[in-house]
Amino acid sequence: MGGVSSTIASKLAFFPPEPSYQVDLDEQTQKLKLLGVSQSEKGEVSILQTKRGHYIFSVFVRNKGATMTLLYSHGNAADIGQMFQFFVELSDRLHVNVMGYDYAGYGRSNGEPSEQNTYADIEAVYKCLKEIYEVKEEDIILYGQSIGSGPTLELATKLPQIRGVILQSAILSGLRVMYRIKYSLWLDIYKNIDKIPYVSCPVLVIHGTEDDIVDISHGKKLWELSKMKYEPLWVKGGNHCDLQVFPQFFTHLKKFIISVERQSDYSKNVEVEESIIDLDYTLDITNEIKCRPSIEEIEKSSRISTEQKEIIPIRPSTDKKLKPRISFDKREKPRKSMDYFGKSRSSTDQSERGRNSIDRFGDMMRSVAMCNIDCLKQTLAEED
């Protein structure tokens, strides 16, 4: 039954575009590089092997002097080639490192996209950050856009010491994008509504008020259910994939980054006993990272992945809560922006917009699901 639900959900949720980039080996530096991508020299490319046997591509944009690193999970119908200029802008304007990656079946990554594959993908990228780039867990901010909120929140529930989570145009679950349902169903995917209460770090939610793909009610509900709420950003007039053109977008992101950075600095000066973490929530990533496998290995892996039936790992029960690494009540009162549990903007009083009827399903599919990357590309072109 689980395999059937995964197949159904994958057909509804994933729309990989044609790859927008090529990857080549620089003969002088012996490093991988993106081809056909503007400013590609600013990115460090790696090939990572996931625990499900796929090879996925990632790109790391380094910012000298940065203390925080964004692990960015992009939306649907996009790949790291199309998102690269946005990664560079995030790095420059927020003074952070940015790690982006392609899910299995996206860009030049092999395999087929599925919910469980995206979970394995983000785990491999997190392992790369820790072991290759030596980034500490407490210096990582997870950033999930649209469908990327799924792997982001899955990983966030397993890492109690991450510095923060950013959810942009996020979904409550796959089916809830199309239908108004009260309870999570067996065939649903990315059940973020059930996971968000178990995230034990500050959560920033950003959503457009005019989002016609993922209604703003998704963002409001996720913010409401967050354990450690940060002041949300409801972008008036913003749609699903144009939020970065609004002036308050980067301003609010910068405010959040500064806030969690100060939280990090304060934590280092406070003597805290180590938290005891339930072993069921300990992230188990034991596979080696192969940064440059041979072409034969990739082709062999691709053939095997299409022949073997996927085995979906069982995620630990969310009935068990993570014990936070430190209670906010034990610290000095943080900045007002970090203690934002009260009123949000007036737009939060608006009632949720209901979806029309089951006929909207056809319209949703024609909208190319979660994110139309053309909006982003056009925006970047205009800014250039």
XYZ file of C-alpha atoms in Angstrom:
384
model
C 0.000 0.000 0.000
C 2.839 2.388 0.867
C 4.462 1.887 -2.539
C 1.176 2.628 -4.310
C 0.651 5.826 -2.320
C 4.201 6.955 -3.052
C 3.714 6.400 -6.782
C 0.392 8.267 -6.855
C 1.769 11.170 -4.866
C 4.904 11.414 -7.002
C 2.866 11.692 -10.190
C 0.867 14.539 -8.665
C 3.709 16.441 -7.014
C 6.880 16.369 -9.097
C 7.501 18.191 -12.382
C 11.249 18.163 -13.099
C 12.159 20.652 -15.843
C 14.647 19.978 -18.605
C 18.137 20.403 -17.096
C 19.286 24.012 -17.404
C 22.992 23.324 -16.925
C 25.904 21.046 -17.778
C 28.696 19.927 -15.471
C 32.333 19.725 -16.538
C 35.721 19.172 -14.906
C 38.080 22.138 -14.969
C 41.423 20.734 -16.181
C 43.445 23.401 -14.374
C 41.785 23.270 -10.960
C 40.489 19.684 -11.208
C 37.190 20.931 -9.783
C 33.683 20.503 -11.142
C 31.993 23.566 -12.595
C 28.560 24.508 -13.935
C 28.315 25.282 -17.632
C 25.700 27.575 -19.147
C 25.099 29.398 -15.864
C 25.865 33.070 -15.229
C 28.390 33.744 -12.415
C 29.009 29.989 -12.158
C 32.594 30.650 -11.028
C 31.156 31.617 -7.627
C 29.832 28.131 -6.987
C 31.621 24.992 -5.793
C 30.022 21.916 -7.365
C 29.925 18.441 -5.809
C 28.389 15.086 -6.674
C 26.959 13.381 -3.593
C 25.805 9.790 -3.190
C 22.619 9.327 -1.156
C 21.751 6.352 1.034
C 19.218 5.322 -1.618
C 21.977 4.930 -4.197
C 21.453 8.080 -6.262
C 24.022 10.649 -7.364
C 22.818 14.214 -6.872
C 24.455 17.539 -7.689
C 24.945 20.340 -5.187
C 26.467 23.805 -5.383
C 28.021 25.796 -2.538
C 28.208 29.608 -2.685
C 30.765 30.807 -0.167
C 30.674 34.199 1.547
C 33.924 35.167 3.263
C 33.380 35.956 6.906
C 29.903 34.399 7.020
C 28.927 32.618 10.225
C 25.628 31.154 9.000
C 24.932 28.732 6.138
C 21.580 28.356 4.364
C 20.718 24.833 3.219
C 18.259 25.667 0.435
C 15.634 23.215 -0.883
C 14.146 24.697 -4.056
C 10.592 24.499 -5.353
C 9.052 22.415 -8.102
C 9.856 22.865 -11.801
C 13.314 24.289 -10.978
C 16.930 23.152 -10.698
C 20.165 24.614 -9.309
C 21.096 26.068 -12.691
C 17.954 28.204 -12.731
C 18.253 29.056 -9.043
C 21.976 29.837 -9.025
C 21.775 33.626 -9.458
C 19.252 33.753 -6.632
C 21.666 31.759 -4.436
C 24.376 34.325 -5.201
C 22.018 37.195 -4.343
C 21.034 35.535 -1.059
C 24.701 35.078 -0.198
C 25.651 38.651 -1.058
C 22.707 40.431 0.555
C 22.402 38.303 3.691
C 26.154 37.675 4.164
C 25.687 33.909 4.452
C 26.950 30.793 2.718
C 24.336 29.042 0.578
C 24.174 25.339 -0.248
C 21.665 24.385 -2.946
C 21.048 20.969 -4.444
C 18.955 19.071 -6.964
C 16.641 16.271 -5.910
C 16.937 12.850 -7.546
C 15.534 13.221 -11.063
C 16.101 17.006 -11.147
C 18.839 18.784 -13.086
C 21.715 16.353 -13.676
C 20.900 14.206 -10.628
C 19.943 10.658 -11.566
C 17.038 8.550 -10.269
C 13.351 9.387 -10.011
C 11.849 12.064 -7.755
C 9.826 10.865 -4.774
C 9.093 12.003 -1.245
C 11.449 9.491 0.335
C 14.197 10.267 -2.196
C 14.083 13.966 -1.316
C 14.561 13.049 2.351
C 17.655 11.012 1.447
C 18.863 13.862 -0.788
C 18.788 16.529 1.916
C 20.465 14.164 4.398
C 23.357 13.669 1.974
C 23.718 17.431 1.536
C 23.658 17.992 5.290
C 26.370 15.332 5.704
C 28.442 17.109 3.042
C 28.139 20.427 4.886
C 29.332 18.837 8.124
C 32.138 16.656 6.787
C 33.417 18.455 3.681
C 32.758 22.106 4.583
C 32.995 21.572 8.364
C 29.818 23.543 9.082
C 28.415 22.926 12.542
C 24.781 21.970 13.014
C 24.140 25.056 15.129
C 25.366 27.311 12.291
C 22.865 25.962 9.732
C 19.550 27.539 8.742
C 17.235 25.305 6.716
C 15.376 27.124 3.912
C 12.471 25.426 2.140
C 10.612 26.972 -0.781
C 7.216 25.565 -1.784
C 7.574 21.791 -2.140
C 11.082 22.169 -0.693
C 9.392 22.753 2.665
C 8.841 18.971 2.782
C 12.475 17.804 3.043
C 13.290 20.930 5.060
C 10.845 20.133 7.868
C 11.647 16.416 7.758
C 15.311 17.202 8.476
C 14.444 19.945 10.980
C 12.609 17.437 13.216
C 15.823 15.376 13.427
C 18.262 18.204 14.147
C 17.463 19.898 17.472
C 20.469 22.239 17.330
C 19.959 23.939 13.966
C 19.824 27.718 14.242
C 16.560 28.359 12.364
C 14.070 27.407 9.655
C 12.739 29.598 6.827
C 9.585 28.516 5.002
C 8.735 30.407 1.813
C 5.385 29.734 0.121
C 5.300 26.458 2.038
C 2.627 23.756 1.930
C 0.675 22.089 4.748
C 0.779 18.853 2.733
C 0.579 17.746 -0.885
C -3.148 17.025 -0.974
C -4.026 20.135 1.015
C -2.777 22.250 -1.872
C -5.734 21.008 -3.919
C -8.367 19.996 -1.375
C -9.648 21.152 1.996
C -9.133 18.133 4.250
C -9.206 18.003 8.041
C -7.078 14.914 8.603
C -3.883 13.572 7.047
C -4.581 10.724 4.620
C -2.414 7.675 3.935
C -1.713 8.677 0.321
C -0.700 12.240 1.193
C 2.922 13.419 1.024
C 4.965 16.039 2.865
C 2.682 16.196 5.888
C 4.256 19.397 7.176
C 1.190 20.160 9.265
C 2.045 17.166 11.473
C 5.785 17.934 11.705
C 6.003 21.674 12.346
C 5.124 21.389 16.093
C 8.259 19.274 16.611
C 10.715 21.840 15.217
C 12.637 23.249 18.185
C 14.166 26.404 16.692
C 12.891 29.799 15.487
C 10.688 29.481 12.390
C 10.213 32.326 9.885
C 7.230 31.964 7.542
C 7.014 34.044 4.337
C 3.950 33.898 2.070
C 2.285 36.066 -0.552
C -1.278 37.241 0.068
C -2.187 36.636 -3.582
C -0.569 33.200 -3.958
C -2.853 31.349 -6.380
C -0.945 28.044 -6.221
C -0.443 27.561 -2.476
C -3.019 29.597 -0.576
C -1.737 31.870 2.186
C -3.783 29.833 4.665
C -0.997 27.210 4.450
C 1.594 29.702 5.666
C -0.653 31.056 8.410
C -1.410 27.586 9.747
C 2.269 26.583 9.746
C 3.140 29.775 11.632
C 0.317 29.156 14.117
C 1.554 25.607 14.812
C 5.220 26.580 15.167
C 6.670 26.087 18.631
C 9.087 29.044 18.372
C 7.397 31.654 16.208
C 9.337 34.439 14.561
C 7.520 37.478 13.167
C 6.032 36.254 9.845
C 6.097 38.151 6.568
C 2.816 38.260 4.673
C 3.775 39.938 1.393
C 0.822 42.046 0.313
C 0.168 41.435 -3.382
C 2.828 38.731 -3.572
C 2.210 35.601 -5.643
C 3.865 32.188 -5.443
C 7.149 32.936 -7.177
C 7.682 36.705 -7.187
C 8.259 37.471 -3.509
C 11.914 38.401 -4.017
C 10.946 41.524 -6.005
C 9.279 43.114 -2.970
C 11.594 45.368 -0.904
C 10.489 43.877 2.419
C 11.539 40.369 1.338
C 15.297 40.746 1.783
C 14.859 43.259 4.606
C 12.899 40.760 6.673
C 15.260 37.902 5.835
C 18.233 40.006 6.936
C 16.465 40.863 10.181
C 15.917 37.158 10.864
C 19.534 36.246 10.085
C 20.857 38.948 12.434
C 18.468 37.813 15.135
C 19.540 34.148 15.057
C 23.209 35.154 14.782
C 22.891 37.116 18.013
C 21.120 34.179 19.568
C 24.093 32.033 18.559
C 26.615 34.461 20.055
C 24.642 34.625 23.298
C 24.397 30.832 23.528
C 28.172 30.474 23.338
C 28.529 32.555 26.510
C 25.972 30.609 28.524
C 26.926 27.428 30.356
C 24.329 24.826 29.389
C 24.119 21.155 30.196
C 24.014 18.893 27.157
C 20.497 17.898 26.137
C 19.652 14.213 26.064
C 18.271 13.427 22.625
C 15.988 10.477 21.953
C 18.027 8.039 19.884
C 15.064 7.570 17.568
C 15.588 11.143 16.422
C 19.322 10.865 15.855
C 20.058 11.355 12.168
C 21.588 8.186 10.775
C 23.635 8.908 7.678
C 26.304 6.256 7.219
C 26.941 6.338 3.490
C 30.154 7.766 2.118
C 30.062 10.964 0.136
C 31.659 10.494 -3.254
C 32.409 13.898 -4.651
C 33.645 12.741 -8.051
C 32.484 9.225 -8.996
C 33.406 7.948 -12.412
C 30.999 8.216 -15.305
C 30.764 4.401 -15.282
C 29.639 4.439 -11.642
C 26.955 7.028 -12.366
C 25.645 5.134 -15.377
C 25.672 1.843 -13.434
C 23.847 3.481 -10.520
C 21.269 4.958 -12.881
C 20.561 1.523 -14.396
C 20.257 -0.097 -10.990
C 17.958 2.600 -9.642
C 15.457 2.028 -12.431
C 15.446 -1.737 -11.915
C 15.281 -2.041 -8.167
C 12.125 -1.415 -6.184
C 12.545 1.454 -3.756
C 12.463 0.589 -0.085
C 10.857 3.394 1.863
C 12.463 3.820 5.280
C 10.149 4.125 8.247
C 10.310 7.594 9.784
C 10.250 7.666 13.563
C 6.879 8.398 15.137
C 6.185 12.065 15.566
C 4.345 11.203 18.789
C 7.704 11.595 20.500
C 8.774 15.175 20.937
C 12.350 16.326 20.681
C 13.816 17.620 23.857
C 15.031 21.144 22.969
C 18.705 21.788 23.422
C 17.875 24.725 25.701
C 14.648 26.295 26.818
C 14.177 29.908 25.817
C 12.686 30.438 29.262
C 16.121 29.750 30.806
C 17.811 32.487 28.833
C 17.650 36.201 29.227
C 14.683 37.641 27.424
C 15.596 37.712 23.716
C 14.988 40.548 21.345
C 11.369 41.502 20.873
C 11.403 40.173 17.324
C 12.427 36.705 18.567
C 9.586 36.673 21.119
C 6.877 37.362 18.578
C 4.064 35.189 19.852
C 1.354 37.780 19.754
C -0.336 39.713 17.037
C 0.801 39.361 13.460
C -0.007 41.788 10.717
C -3.628 42.666 10.049
C -3.614 40.333 7.098
C -3.561 37.374 9.514
C -7.146 38.171 10.477
C -8.363 37.401 6.998
C -10.318 34.180 6.749
C -8.855 31.292 4.785
C -9.798 31.167 1.145
C -11.386 27.852 0.316
C -10.482 25.996 -2.801
C -13.300 25.757 -5.287
C -14.150 22.205 -6.283
C -12.408 19.073 -7.447
C -12.387 20.677 -10.911
C -9.560 22.914 -9.647
C -7.312 19.868 -9.775
C -6.984 20.271 -13.549
C -6.096 23.930 -13.172
C -3.523 23.109 -10.536
C -1.781 20.600 -12.765
C -1.680 23.043 -15.673
C -0.054 25.611 -13.404
C 2.985 23.306 -13.323
C 2.382 22.637 -9.619
C 4.345 24.349 -6.915
C 6.563 26.914 -8.614
C 6.822 28.518 -12.035
C 10.515 29.258 -12.311
C 9.937 31.525 -15.305
C 8.792 34.205 -12.863
C 12.120 34.043 -11.053
C 14.120 34.066 -14.275
C 12.213 37.071 -15.581
C 12.694 38.917 -12.303
C 16.447 38.317 -12.282
C 16.696 39.410 -15.893
C 14.902 42.665 -15.114
C 17.157 43.353 -12.119
C 20.293 42.737 -14.216
